Coordinates of C-alpha atoms and ligand atoms in Angstrom, one line a residue:
X6 CA 101.1 150.9 108.3
X7 CA 104.2 150.8 106.2
X8 CA 106.6 147.8 106.4
X9 CA 109.0 148.3 109.3
X10 CA 110.4 144.8 109.4
X11 CA 111.3 142.1 107.0
X12 CA 109.2 138.9 107.5
X13 CA 110.3 135.3 106.6
X14 CA 110.1 131.7 107.7
X15 CA 112.7 130.8 110.3
X16 CA 111.7 127.2 111.1
X17 CA 109.4 124.3 109.9
X18 CA 108.0 121.1 111.5
X19 CA 105.4 118.5 110.6
X20 CA 103.6 115.4 111.6
X21 CA 101.5 112.7 109.8
X22 CA 99.7 109.8 111.5
X23 CA 101.3 106.4 111.2
X24 CA 98.4 104.5 109.8
X25 CA 98.7 104.1 106.0
X26 CA 95.8 103.4 103.6
X27 CA 97.0 102.3 100.2
X28 CA 95.1 102.4 96.9
X29 CA 94.8 98.6 97.1
X30 CA 93.1 99.0 100.5
X31 CA 90.6 101.5 99.0
X32 CA 89.9 99.1 96.0
X33 CA 88.5 96.7 98.6
X34 CA 85.9 99.3 99.8
X35 CA 84.9 101.2 96.7
X36 CA 84.9 100.5 92.9
X37 CA 88.3 101.7 92.0
X38 CA 91.8 100.5 91.3
X39 CA 95.4 101.4 92.1
X40 CA 96.0 101.9 88.4
X41 CA 93.1 104.4 88.0
X42 CA 94.1 106.4 91.1
X43 CA 97.8 106.6 90.2
X44 CA 97.2 107.5 86.6
X45 CA 94.6 110.2 87.3
X46 CA 96.0 111.7 90.5
X47 CA 99.6 110.4 91.2
X48 CA 98.4 109.3 94.7
X49 CA 99.5 105.8 96.0
X50 CA 98.7 106.0 99.7
X51 CA 97.6 108.4 102.4
X52 CA 97.8 108.7 106.2
X53 CA 94.7 108.4 108.3
X54 CA 94.3 109.5 112.0
X55 CA 92.9 107.1 114.5
X56 CA 89.3 107.6 115.5
X57 CA 90.1 109.3 118.8
X58 CA 92.5 111.8 117.2
X59 CA 91.4 115.3 116.1
X60 CA 93.1 118.1 114.1
X61 CA 94.5 119.9 117.2
X62 CA 96.3 116.7 118.2
X63 CA 98.2 116.6 114.8
X64 CA 98.7 120.4 114.9
X65 CA 100.1 120.2 118.5
X66 CA 102.8 117.7 117.5
X67 CA 103.8 119.8 114.4
X68 CA 103.9 122.9 116.6
X69 CA 106.2 121.3 119.1
X70 CA 108.5 120.1 116.4
X71 CA 108.6 123.5 114.9
X72 CA 109.4 125.2 118.2
X73 CA 112.3 122.8 118.6
X74 CA 113.8 123.6 115.2
X75 CA 113.3 127.3 115.8
X76 CA 115.1 127.1 119.2
X77 CA 112.2 129.0 120.7
X78 CA 110.1 128.5 123.8
X79 CA 106.3 128.4 123.7
X80 CA 106.3 131.9 125.4
X81 CA 108.3 133.3 122.5
X82 CA 105.3 132.9 120.2
X83 CA 102.9 135.9 120.1
X84 CA 100.3 134.7 117.7
X85 CA 99.1 131.3 116.5
X86 CA 97.1 130.9 113.3
X87 CA 95.7 127.5 112.4
X88 CA 94.6 127.0 108.8
X89 CA 92.0 124.2 108.7
X90 CA 88.7 123.1 107.2
X91 CA 88.5 120.3 109.7
X92 CA 88.6 122.0 113.1
X93 CA 88.0 119.9 116.3
X94 CA 84.7 121.7 116.6
X95 CA 82.9 124.9 115.4
X96 CA 84.3 126.8 118.5
X97 CA 86.5 127.4 120.3
X98 CA 89.1 127.6 117.6
X99 CA 91.6 124.8 117.0
X100 CA 94.3 127.5 117.4
X101 CA 93.2 128.0 121.0
X102 CA 93.4 124.3 121.7
X103 CA 96.9 124.2 120.3
X104 CA 97.8 127.4 122.4
X105 CA 96.8 125.5 125.5
X106 CA 98.5 122.3 124.5
X107 CA 101.9 123.8 123.9
X108 CA 101.6 126.4 126.7
X109 CA 102.1 129.5 124.4
X110 CA 100.7 131.7 127.1
X111 CA 101.7 135.0 125.4
X112 CA 100.0 134.1 122.1
X113 CA 96.8 135.3 120.6
X114 CA 95.1 132.5 118.6
X115 CA 92.6 132.1 115.8
X116 CA 91.7 129.8 112.9
X117 CA 91.7 130.8 109.3
X118 CA 89.6 129.0 106.7
X119 CA 90.7 129.1 103.1
X120 CA 90.6 125.4 102.4
X121 CA 93.7 124.1 100.6
X122 CA 94.9 127.7 100.2
X123 CA 94.7 128.1 104.0
X124 CA 98.4 127.8 104.8
X125 CA 99.4 130.3 102.2
X126 CA 96.7 132.7 103.4
X127 CA 98.0 132.0 106.9
X128 CA 101.7 132.8 106.3
X129 CA 100.8 135.9 104.3
X130 CA 98.5 137.2 107.1
X131 CA 101.3 136.4 109.6
X132 CA 103.8 138.3 107.5
X133 CA 101.6 141.5 107.8
X134 CA 101.8 141.3 111.6
X135 CA 105.6 140.7 111.5
X136 CA 106.2 143.5 108.9
X137 CA 104.4 146.1 111.0
X138 CA 106.1 145.0 114.2
X139 CA 102.8 144.0 115.9
X140 CA 104.2 140.4 116.3
X141 CA 107.7 139.0 116.5
X142 CA 107.1 135.3 116.1
X143 CA 103.9 134.0 114.5
X144 CA 103.3 130.2 114.4
X145 CA 101.3 129.2 111.3
X146 CA 99.9 125.7 111.2
X147 CA 98.1 123.9 108.4
X148 CA 96.4 120.9 109.9
X149 CA 93.6 118.6 108.7
X150 CA 91.8 115.4 109.5
X151 CA 90.2 115.1 106.1
X152 CA 89.4 111.4 106.8
X153 CA 86.7 112.4 109.2
X154 CA 84.7 114.3 106.6
X155 CA 85.2 112.0 103.6
X156 CA 82.4 109.8 102.4
X157 CA 84.1 106.4 102.3
X158 CA 81.5 105.2 99.9
X159 CA 82.2 108.0 97.3
X160 CA 85.0 107.0 95.0
X161 CA 85.1 110.5 93.5
X162 CA 86.5 111.9 96.7
X163 CA 87.6 109.3 99.2
X164 CA 90.7 108.4 97.1
X165 CA 92.0 111.9 97.2
X166 CA 92.5 113.0 100.8
X167 CA 94.7 112.3 103.8
X168 CA 95.5 113.6 107.3
X169 CA 98.5 115.6 108.5
X170 CA 99.9 118.8 109.9
X171 CA 102.7 121.2 109.1
X172 CA 103.9 124.3 110.8
X173 CA 106.3 127.2 110.4
X174 CA 107.4 130.2 112.5
X175 CA 107.2 133.6 110.6
X176 CA 109.6 136.1 112.2
X177 CA 111.8 139.0 111.4
X178 CA 114.7 138.1 109.0
X179 CA 117.6 140.0 107.5
X180 CA 117.1 142.5 104.7
X181 CA 117.1 140.8 101.3
X182 CA 115.6 137.6 102.7
X183 CA 112.0 136.5 103.5
X184 CA 108.9 137.3 101.5
X185 CA 109.6 138.7 98.1
X186 CA 106.0 138.5 96.8
X187 CA 102.6 137.6 98.0
X188 CA 99.5 136.7 96.0
X189 CA 96.0 136.0 97.4
X190 CA 92.7 135.7 95.6
X191 CA 89.2 134.3 95.8
X192 CA 86.2 133.6 93.5
X193 CA 83.1 132.9 95.5
X194 CA 81.1 132.2 92.3
X195 CA 82.6 128.8 92.5
X196 CA 81.6 128.2 96.1
X197 CA 79.4 125.2 95.3
X198 CA 82.1 123.3 93.4
X199 CA 83.7 122.0 96.6
X200 CA 81.9 122.1 99.9
X201 CA 80.8 120.5 103.1
X202 CA 77.2 121.7 103.0
X203 CA 75.6 121.0 106.3
X204 CA 76.4 121.6 109.9
X205 CA 76.6 125.4 109.7
X206 CA 73.9 128.1 110.1
X207 CA 72.4 127.5 106.6
X208 CA 71.8 123.8 107.2
X209 CA 72.2 122.9 110.9
X210 CA 72.5 119.2 111.6
X211 CA 69.3 117.3 111.4
X212 CA 68.4 113.6 110.8
X213 CA 67.6 114.7 107.2
X214 CA 71.1 116.3 106.6
X215 CA 72.7 113.1 107.9
X216 CA 70.5 110.9 105.8
X217 CA 71.3 112.9 102.7
X218 CA 75.0 112.6 103.6
X219 CA 75.5 116.4 103.6
X220 CA 78.1 116.3 106.3
X221 CA 80.7 114.9 103.9
X222 CA 82.9 116.6 101.4
X223 CA 81.2 117.1 98.0
X224 CA 83.2 118.0 94.9
X225 CA 82.7 118.6 91.2
X226 CA 86.1 117.1 90.4
X227 CA 86.4 118.0 86.8
X228 CA 85.3 121.7 87.3
X229 CA 87.8 122.0 90.2
X230 CA 90.4 120.4 88.0
X231 CA 90.0 122.9 85.2
X232 CA 90.2 125.9 87.7
X233 CA 93.2 124.4 89.4
X234 CA 95.3 123.7 86.3
X235 CA 94.8 127.3 85.1
X236 CA 95.2 128.9 88.5
X237 CA 98.2 127.1 89.8
X238 CA 100.2 127.8 86.6
X239 CA 99.1 131.5 86.4
X240 CA 99.6 132.3 90.1
X241 CA 103.0 130.6 90.3
X242 CA 104.1 132.8 87.4
X243 CA 102.5 135.9 89.1
X244 CA 104.4 135.2 92.3
X245 CA 107.7 135.1 90.4
X246 CA 106.9 138.3 88.4
X247 CA 105.9 140.3 91.5
X248 CA 109.1 139.2 93.2
X249 CA 111.0 140.8 90.3
X250 CA 112.7 137.5 89.5
X251 CA 113.1 135.6 86.2
X252 CA 112.0 132.0 86.0
X253 CA 115.7 131.0 85.9
X254 CA 116.1 132.5 89.4
X255 CA 113.5 130.1 90.9
X256 CA 115.3 127.4 92.9
X257 CA 112.4 125.4 94.2
X258 CA 108.7 125.0 93.8
X259 CA 106.4 123.8 96.6
X260 CA 103.0 123.3 95.1
X261 CA 99.7 122.3 96.8
X262 CA 99.6 118.5 96.5
X263 CA 96.2 117.7 95.0
X264 CA 96.9 116.0 91.7
X265 CA 100.2 115.3 89.8
X266 CA 98.7 116.7 86.6
X267 CA 97.9 120.0 88.2
X268 CA 101.4 120.2 89.6
X269 CA 102.9 119.5 86.2
X270 CA 101.0 122.4 84.7
X271 CA 102.6 124.8 87.3
X272 CA 106.0 123.2 86.8
X273 CA 105.9 123.6 83.0
X274 CA 104.7 127.2 83.3
X275 CA 107.8 128.0 85.4
X276 CA 109.9 125.9 83.0
X277 CA 111.4 124.1 86.0
X278 CA 113.1 120.6 85.8
X279 CA 111.4 117.9 87.8
X280 CA 114.0 117.8 90.5
X281 CA 113.1 121.4 91.5
X282 CA 109.6 120.6 92.5
X283 CA 108.7 118.9 95.7
X284 CA 106.2 116.1 95.5
X285 CA 104.8 113.9 98.3
X286 CA 101.2 113.4 97.2
X287 CA 102.1 109.9 96.2
X288 CA 102.6 109.2 100.0
X289 CA 100.1 111.5 101.6
X290 CA 97.4 112.4 99.1
X291 CA 95.8 115.8 99.4
X292 CA 96.0 117.0 103.0
X293 CA 94.3 120.3 102.2
X294 CA 95.9 123.1 104.3
X295 CA 98.6 120.7 105.6
X296 CA 99.9 119.8 102.2
X297 CA 102.2 122.7 101.6
X298 CA 103.8 123.0 105.1
X299 CA 104.4 119.2 105.3
X300 CA 106.1 119.3 101.8
X301 CA 108.1 122.4 102.9
X302 CA 109.3 120.8 106.1
X303 CA 110.3 117.6 104.2
X304 CA 112.2 119.6 101.6
X305 CA 114.0 121.6 104.3
X306 CA 114.9 118.5 106.3
X307 CA 116.2 116.8 103.2
X308 CA 118.5 119.7 102.6
X309 CA 116.9 120.6 99.3
X310 CA 116.1 124.1 100.5
X311 CA 119.1 126.2 101.5
X312 CA 119.8 129.7 102.6
X313 CA 119.4 132.2 99.8
X314 CA 117.2 129.9 97.6
X315 CA 114.2 131.5 96.0
X316 CA 111.2 129.3 96.9
X317 CA 107.8 129.6 95.2
X318 CA 104.8 128.2 96.9
X319 CA 101.4 128.0 95.2
X320 CA 98.0 126.5 96.1
X321 CA 94.3 126.6 95.3
X322 CA 91.2 125.4 97.2
X323 CA 87.6 125.5 98.0
X324 CA 86.0 128.9 98.1
X325 CA 87.3 129.1 95.5
X326 CA 90.6 130.5 96.8
X327 CA 94.2 130.7 95.7
X328 CA 97.5 131.9 97.1
X329 CA 101.1 132.1 96.1
X330 CA 104.3 133.6 97.3
X331 CA 108.0 133.8 96.7
X332 CA 110.4 133.6 99.7
X333 CA 114.1 133.9 99.8
X334 CA 115.1 131.3 102.4
X335 CA 116.6 133.1 105.3
X336 CA 118.1 130.3 107.5
Ligands
ACO425 N1 88.1 105.0 90.5 C1 87.6 104.7 89.3 N2 86.9 105.5 88.6 C2 86.6 106.7 89.1 C3 87.0 107.1 90.3 C4 87.8 106.2 91.1 N3 88.3 106.5 92.3 N4 86.6 108.4 90.5 C5 85.9 108.7 89.5 N5 85.8 107.7 88.6 C6 85.2 107.7 87.3 C7 84.1 108.7 87.1 O1 82.9 108.2 87.7 C8 84.0 108.9 85.6 O2 83.3 107.8 85.1 P1 82.2 108.1 84.0 O3 82.9 108.7 82.8 O4 81.6 106.7 83.7 O5 81.2 109.0 84.6 C9 85.5 108.7 85.2 O6 86.1 108.0 86.2 C10 86.2 109.9 84.8 O7 86.0 110.9 85.8 P2 86.6 112.3 85.7 O8 86.0 113.2 86.8 O9 86.5 112.8 84.3 O10 88.1 112.1 86.0 P3 89.2 113.1 86.0 O11 90.3 112.8 85.0 O12 88.7 114.5 86.0 O13 89.9 112.8 87.4 C11 89.9 113.8 89.6 C12 89.1 113.0 88.6 C13 91.1 113.0 90.0 C14 89.0 114.0 90.9 C15 90.2 115.1 89.0 O14 89.1 115.7 88.5 C16 90.8 116.1 90.0 O15 91.9 115.9 90.5 N6 90.1 117.2 90.3 C17 90.7 118.2 91.2 C18 90.3 117.8 92.6 C19 91.0 118.6 93.6 O16 92.1 119.0 93.5 N7 90.3 118.7 94.7 C20 90.9 119.3 95.9 C21 90.7 120.8 95.9 S1 91.5 121.4 97.3 C22 90.4 121.7 98.6 O17 90.1 122.8 98.9 C23 89.9 120.6 99.5

């Protein structure tokens, strides 16, 4: 179906748990140091959800905050997409739990899994529904409790991740605003580079899978790093080109927050000064699908994103997957 309506983001919201784990805290449980983590990643601390808290709890708070900034009621939402790799359970979807929690009785609801690219996949999917007129207001939430799936004995991974949730509403916006370009991609040949191997239909949970620690995140860090540096830079540039903009016309970059060195590669490719790139990984680490929407919400609340600004968002993740878009801010 051809595009009938112009889609864009009309509101943002986010939530991170209060509990802070610093690099110094981690140095007491694994063989690492604040100096190593800061130099290699840029991360200083991360937020961790309490044991009884699950992803839908974080997502629900972010969703309520987003409704408030959108001046919408829960009944105004006609679809909820939750991007997550850490759902409350295999099924029902975390999106259905959020739908119940916020009372969005008119909304369809489903989860979308594209790891750290999940939020970008989510808003681009949402935009298709808005563009055709099938939906008016789609709530897209990136939410993760990474701390529940991290092996706290593995220094290669446990230093990287944090918990949080960010949300947006994708709706109709005026001509000339909203999505100017959309980029999505995947390369399943890199599936084994970053995964949580057991607990699915290939390796259902057994005593053996637990003993072998296959229910934790496993990552080939340096291979993911090489892919990420190349992909973030190339896809950020692709998003700008497809929007028909020059690099000088980019006002702000919201990159996935995995590693400061990966973000720097994207920033340099777009020839942007440091103050045009939002960075919060020093405070939150990598929150997977939640990283971009939390960063976006903070940038909006700080007044760094204004109506008419051309915003580029770019991310990569397990799968392997990637996504990017350019949005002219509409509100
Ligand atoms: N503290 C101290 N030393 C460490 C630590 C640590 N926390 N972690 C690893 N090391 C050691 C390694 O064991 C290795 O030691 P060795 O040489 O004796 O074997 C050494 O440090 C160097 O390790 P490298 O892997 O070469 O370090 P690198 O510079 O590549 O940095 C990092 C590692 C930070 C993980 C980097 O590879 C990275 O950021 N990769 C991308 C990860 C990423 O973005 N993942 C998220 C994807 S998104 C998603 O979908 C979830």
